[in-house]
Short mmCIF file of C-alpha atoms in Angstrom, two decimals:
data_model
loop_
_atom_site.label_atom_id
_atom_site.label_comp_id
_atom_site.label_asym_id
_atom_site.label_seq_id
_atom_site.Cartn_x
_atom_site.Cartn_y
_atom_site.Cartn_z
CA PHE A 1 -12.05 -11.93 -5.43
CA ASP A 2 -14.95 -10.76 -3.29
CA GLY A 3 -14.35 -11.50 0.39
CA ASP A 4 -18.02 -10.82 1.15
CA GLY A 5 -17.02 -8.95 4.32
CA HIS A 6 -15.05 -11.86 5.81
CA THR A 7 -11.80 -11.50 7.76
CA ILE A 8 -8.66 -13.61 7.49
CA SER A 9 -6.76 -13.73 10.79
CA GLU A 10 -3.07 -14.31 11.53
CA LEU A 11 -1.84 -14.54 7.94
CA TYR A 12 1.89 -15.29 8.05
CA ILE A 13 4.12 -14.97 4.96
CA ASN A 14 7.92 -15.04 5.29
CA ARG A 15 9.55 -14.76 1.86
CA SER A 16 12.29 -12.27 2.66
CA GLY A 17 14.28 -13.05 -0.51
CA GLU A 18 11.33 -12.87 -2.92
CA LYS A 19 9.58 -10.11 -4.84
CA ILE A 20 5.84 -9.45 -5.33
CA VAL A 21 4.63 -10.76 -1.96
CA GLY A 22 1.20 -10.47 -0.30
CA LEU A 23 -1.95 -12.53 0.16
CA PHE A 24 -2.33 -11.76 -3.55
CA GLY A 25 1.14 -11.31 -5.04
CA TYR A 26 -0.07 -9.82 -8.32
CA VAL A 27 -3.43 -8.41 -9.41
CA ASP A 28 -3.78 -7.71 -13.15
CA ASP A 29 -5.86 -5.12 -15.01
CA ASP A 30 -9.05 -7.17 -15.01
CA GLY A 31 -8.63 -8.20 -11.36
CA THR A 32 -10.61 -6.96 -8.38
CA VAL A 33 -10.00 -7.60 -4.69
CA GLU A 34 -12.79 -6.28 -2.51
CA ASN A 35 -14.66 -6.55 0.78
CA ILE A 36 -11.93 -8.40 2.68
CA GLY A 37 -10.23 -7.81 6.01
CA LEU A 38 -6.85 -9.06 7.18
CA GLU A 39 -6.26 -9.15 10.93
CA ASP A 40 -2.88 -9.55 12.67
CA VAL A 41 -0.88 -10.21 9.50
CA SER A 42 2.85 -10.72 9.42
CA VAL A 43 4.13 -10.34 5.85
CA GLU A 44 7.80 -10.15 4.90
CA GLY A 45 9.35 -10.02 1.44
CA ASN A 46 11.99 -8.18 -0.55
CA ASP A 47 10.47 -5.77 -3.12
CA PHE A 48 6.80 -5.06 -3.98
CA VAL A 49 5.37 -6.23 -0.66
CA GLY A 50 1.91 -5.50 0.77
CA GLY A 51 -0.29 -7.03 3.43
CA LEU A 52 -3.00 -7.72 0.84
CA VAL A 53 -1.42 -7.17 -2.61
CA GLY A 54 2.25 -7.01 -3.60
CA TRP A 55 1.74 -5.48 -7.05
CA ASN A 56 -1.57 -4.06 -8.28
CA ASN A 57 -1.21 -3.71 -12.06
CA ALA A 58 -4.25 -1.61 -13.06
CA GLY A 59 -6.59 -3.73 -10.96
CA THR A 60 -9.07 -2.59 -8.32
CA VAL A 61 -8.75 -2.82 -4.53
CA SER A 62 -11.89 -1.70 -2.70
CA GLY A 63 -13.32 -2.07 0.79
CA ALA A 64 -10.19 -3.84 2.04
CA ASP A 65 -8.21 -3.49 5.25
CA ALA A 66 -5.18 -4.92 7.01
CA THR A 67 -3.74 -4.83 10.52
CA GLY A 68 -0.41 -6.26 11.62
CA SER A 69 3.09 -5.78 10.20
CA VAL A 70 4.59 -5.63 6.72
CA GLU A 71 8.35 -5.61 6.08
CA GLY A 72 10.58 -5.52 3.04
CA SER A 73 13.00 -3.40 1.07
CA ASN A 74 11.55 -1.41 -1.85
CA ARG A 75 7.89 -0.50 -2.56
CA ILE A 76 6.43 -1.66 0.73
CA GLY A 77 2.88 -0.84 1.86
CA GLY A 78 0.57 -1.82 4.69
CA LEU A 79 -2.09 -2.86 2.15
CA VAL A 80 -0.47 -2.65 -1.32
CA GLY A 81 3.23 -2.54 -2.17
CA HIS A 82 3.06 -1.07 -5.68
CA ASN A 83 -0.01 0.38 -7.41
CA LEU A 84 0.57 0.78 -11.17
CA GLY A 85 -2.47 2.39 -12.76
CA GLY A 86 -4.83 0.72 -10.29
CA ASP A 87 -7.75 2.05 -8.31
CA MET A 88 -7.79 1.84 -4.52
CA SER A 89 -10.83 3.05 -2.60
CA GLU A 90 -12.51 2.86 0.81
CA SER A 91 -9.59 0.86 2.24
CA TYR A 92 -7.25 1.18 5.19
CA ALA A 93 -4.19 -0.21 6.97
CA THR A 94 -3.44 0.14 10.68
CA GLY A 95 -0.30 -1.91 11.21
CA SER A 96 3.40 -1.11 11.15
CA VAL A 97 5.31 -0.89 7.88
CA ASP A 98 9.09 -1.14 7.66
CA GLY A 99 11.29 -0.93 4.57
CA SER A 100 14.05 0.99 2.80
CA ASP A 101 12.73 2.89 -0.21
CA ARG A 102 9.17 3.86 -1.29
CA VAL A 103 7.49 2.86 1.94
CA GLY A 104 3.92 3.87 2.83
CA GLY A 105 1.36 3.12 5.52
CA LEU A 106 -1.22 2.16 2.88
CA VAL A 107 0.75 1.85 -0.38
CA GLY A 108 4.47 2.04 -1.06
CA SER A 109 4.30 3.63 -4.50
CA THR A 110 1.74 4.71 -7.09
CA PHE A 111 2.46 5.20 -10.80
CA GLY A 112 0.49 5.99 -13.93
CA SER A 113 -3.19 6.75 -13.61
CA SER A 114 -3.37 5.31 -10.09
CA ASP A 115 -6.10 6.50 -7.74
CA VAL A 116 -6.23 6.30 -3.95
CA ASN A 117 -9.60 7.55 -2.77
CA GLY A 118 -11.41 7.57 0.58
CA SER A 119 -8.68 5.58 2.32
CA TYR A 120 -6.44 5.92 5.37
CA ALA A 121 -3.49 4.54 7.33
CA THR A 122 -2.84 4.87 11.06
CA GLY A 123 0.17 2.66 11.75
CA SER A 124 3.83 3.57 12.14
CA VAL A 125 5.93 3.76 8.98
CA GLU A 126 9.71 3.50 8.91
CA GLY A 127 11.97 3.74 5.87
CA ALA A 128 15.74 3.50 6.03
CA ASP A 129 16.34 5.43 2.81
CA SER A 130 13.88 7.68 0.97
CA TYR A 131 10.28 8.28 -0.12
CA VAL A 132 8.54 7.42 3.13
CA GLY A 133 4.94 8.53 3.77
CA GLY A 134 2.19 7.89 6.29
CA LEU A 135 -0.20 7.00 3.44
CA VAL A 136 1.92 6.77 0.24
CA GLY A 137 5.70 6.65 -0.02
CA TYR A 138 6.09 7.80 -3.64
CA ASN A 139 3.04 9.25 -5.39
CA TYR A 140 2.76 9.55 -9.15
CA GLY A 141 -1.06 9.27 -9.14
CA ASP A 142 -4.09 10.87 -7.55
CA VAL A 143 -4.81 10.84 -3.81
CA GLU A 144 -8.22 12.17 -2.74
CA ASP A 145 -10.26 12.26 0.46
CA SER A 146 -7.67 10.25 2.39
CA TYR A 147 -5.57 10.64 5.52
CA ALA A 148 -2.74 9.24 7.63
CA THR A 149 -2.12 9.61 11.36
CA GLY A 150 0.76 7.25 12.18
CA GLU A 151 4.32 8.14 13.15
CA VAL A 152 6.62 8.36 10.11
CA SER A 153 10.42 8.26 10.05
CA GLY A 154 13.05 7.82 7.36
CA GLY A 155 15.96 9.31 5.45
CA ASP A 156 15.05 11.67 2.58
CA ASN A 157 11.61 12.75 1.33
CA VAL A 158 9.60 11.87 4.41
CA GLY A 159 6.03 13.11 4.87
CA GLY A 160 3.09 12.54 7.18
CA LEU A 161 0.81 11.87 4.19
CA VAL A 162 3.08 11.42 1.14
CA GLY A 163 6.86 11.01 1.11
CA LEU A 164 7.28 12.49 -2.38
CA ASN A 165 4.53 13.77 -4.64
CA HIS A 166 5.82 13.66 -8.24
CA ASP A 167 5.03 16.61 -10.53
CA ASP A 168 2.34 14.48 -12.20
CA GLY A 169 0.86 13.40 -8.87
CA ASP A 170 -2.13 15.16 -7.36
CA VAL A 171 -3.22 15.27 -3.71
CA SER A 172 -6.57 16.82 -2.80
CA ARG A 173 -8.86 16.93 0.25
CA SER A 174 -6.40 14.80 2.23
CA TYR A 175 -4.46 15.35 5.44
CA SER A 176 -2.05 13.97 8.00
#
């Protein structure tokens, strides 16, 4: 999907009992979502919830942004809930994110050979339990040239940029 620089305003999704929720619930390994803006979103789900993508399974998210609020339980992100081996670049989220576990301003969790590059988050992030980060809640991938500036609060493993950076995760040239 190429949004060609267009913006979608006031997207409202309320699926509090469902998993894999976002404008695009699931993006597979040959999928690309790029050049799209979301303004004043309100997205609510259970697990794997993002303003733009709930679960990015080795796909590409590039030149995308979201403002508004995203809420859920586990693997909740302002732009992407769960990034499994996918590439995210030149993207940002500025809204509030609220969840329980693996909650991030941009992406809730990254696994595998996931990359987050040249991206940022500036909204508030709140996690009731653990792995809460201004940019990424739980990082098992690579984060480069990115930053977060929002207020972050939670239980265990809370960080301004990354809540928990796994031993196989790498963070470089990034700050909060």
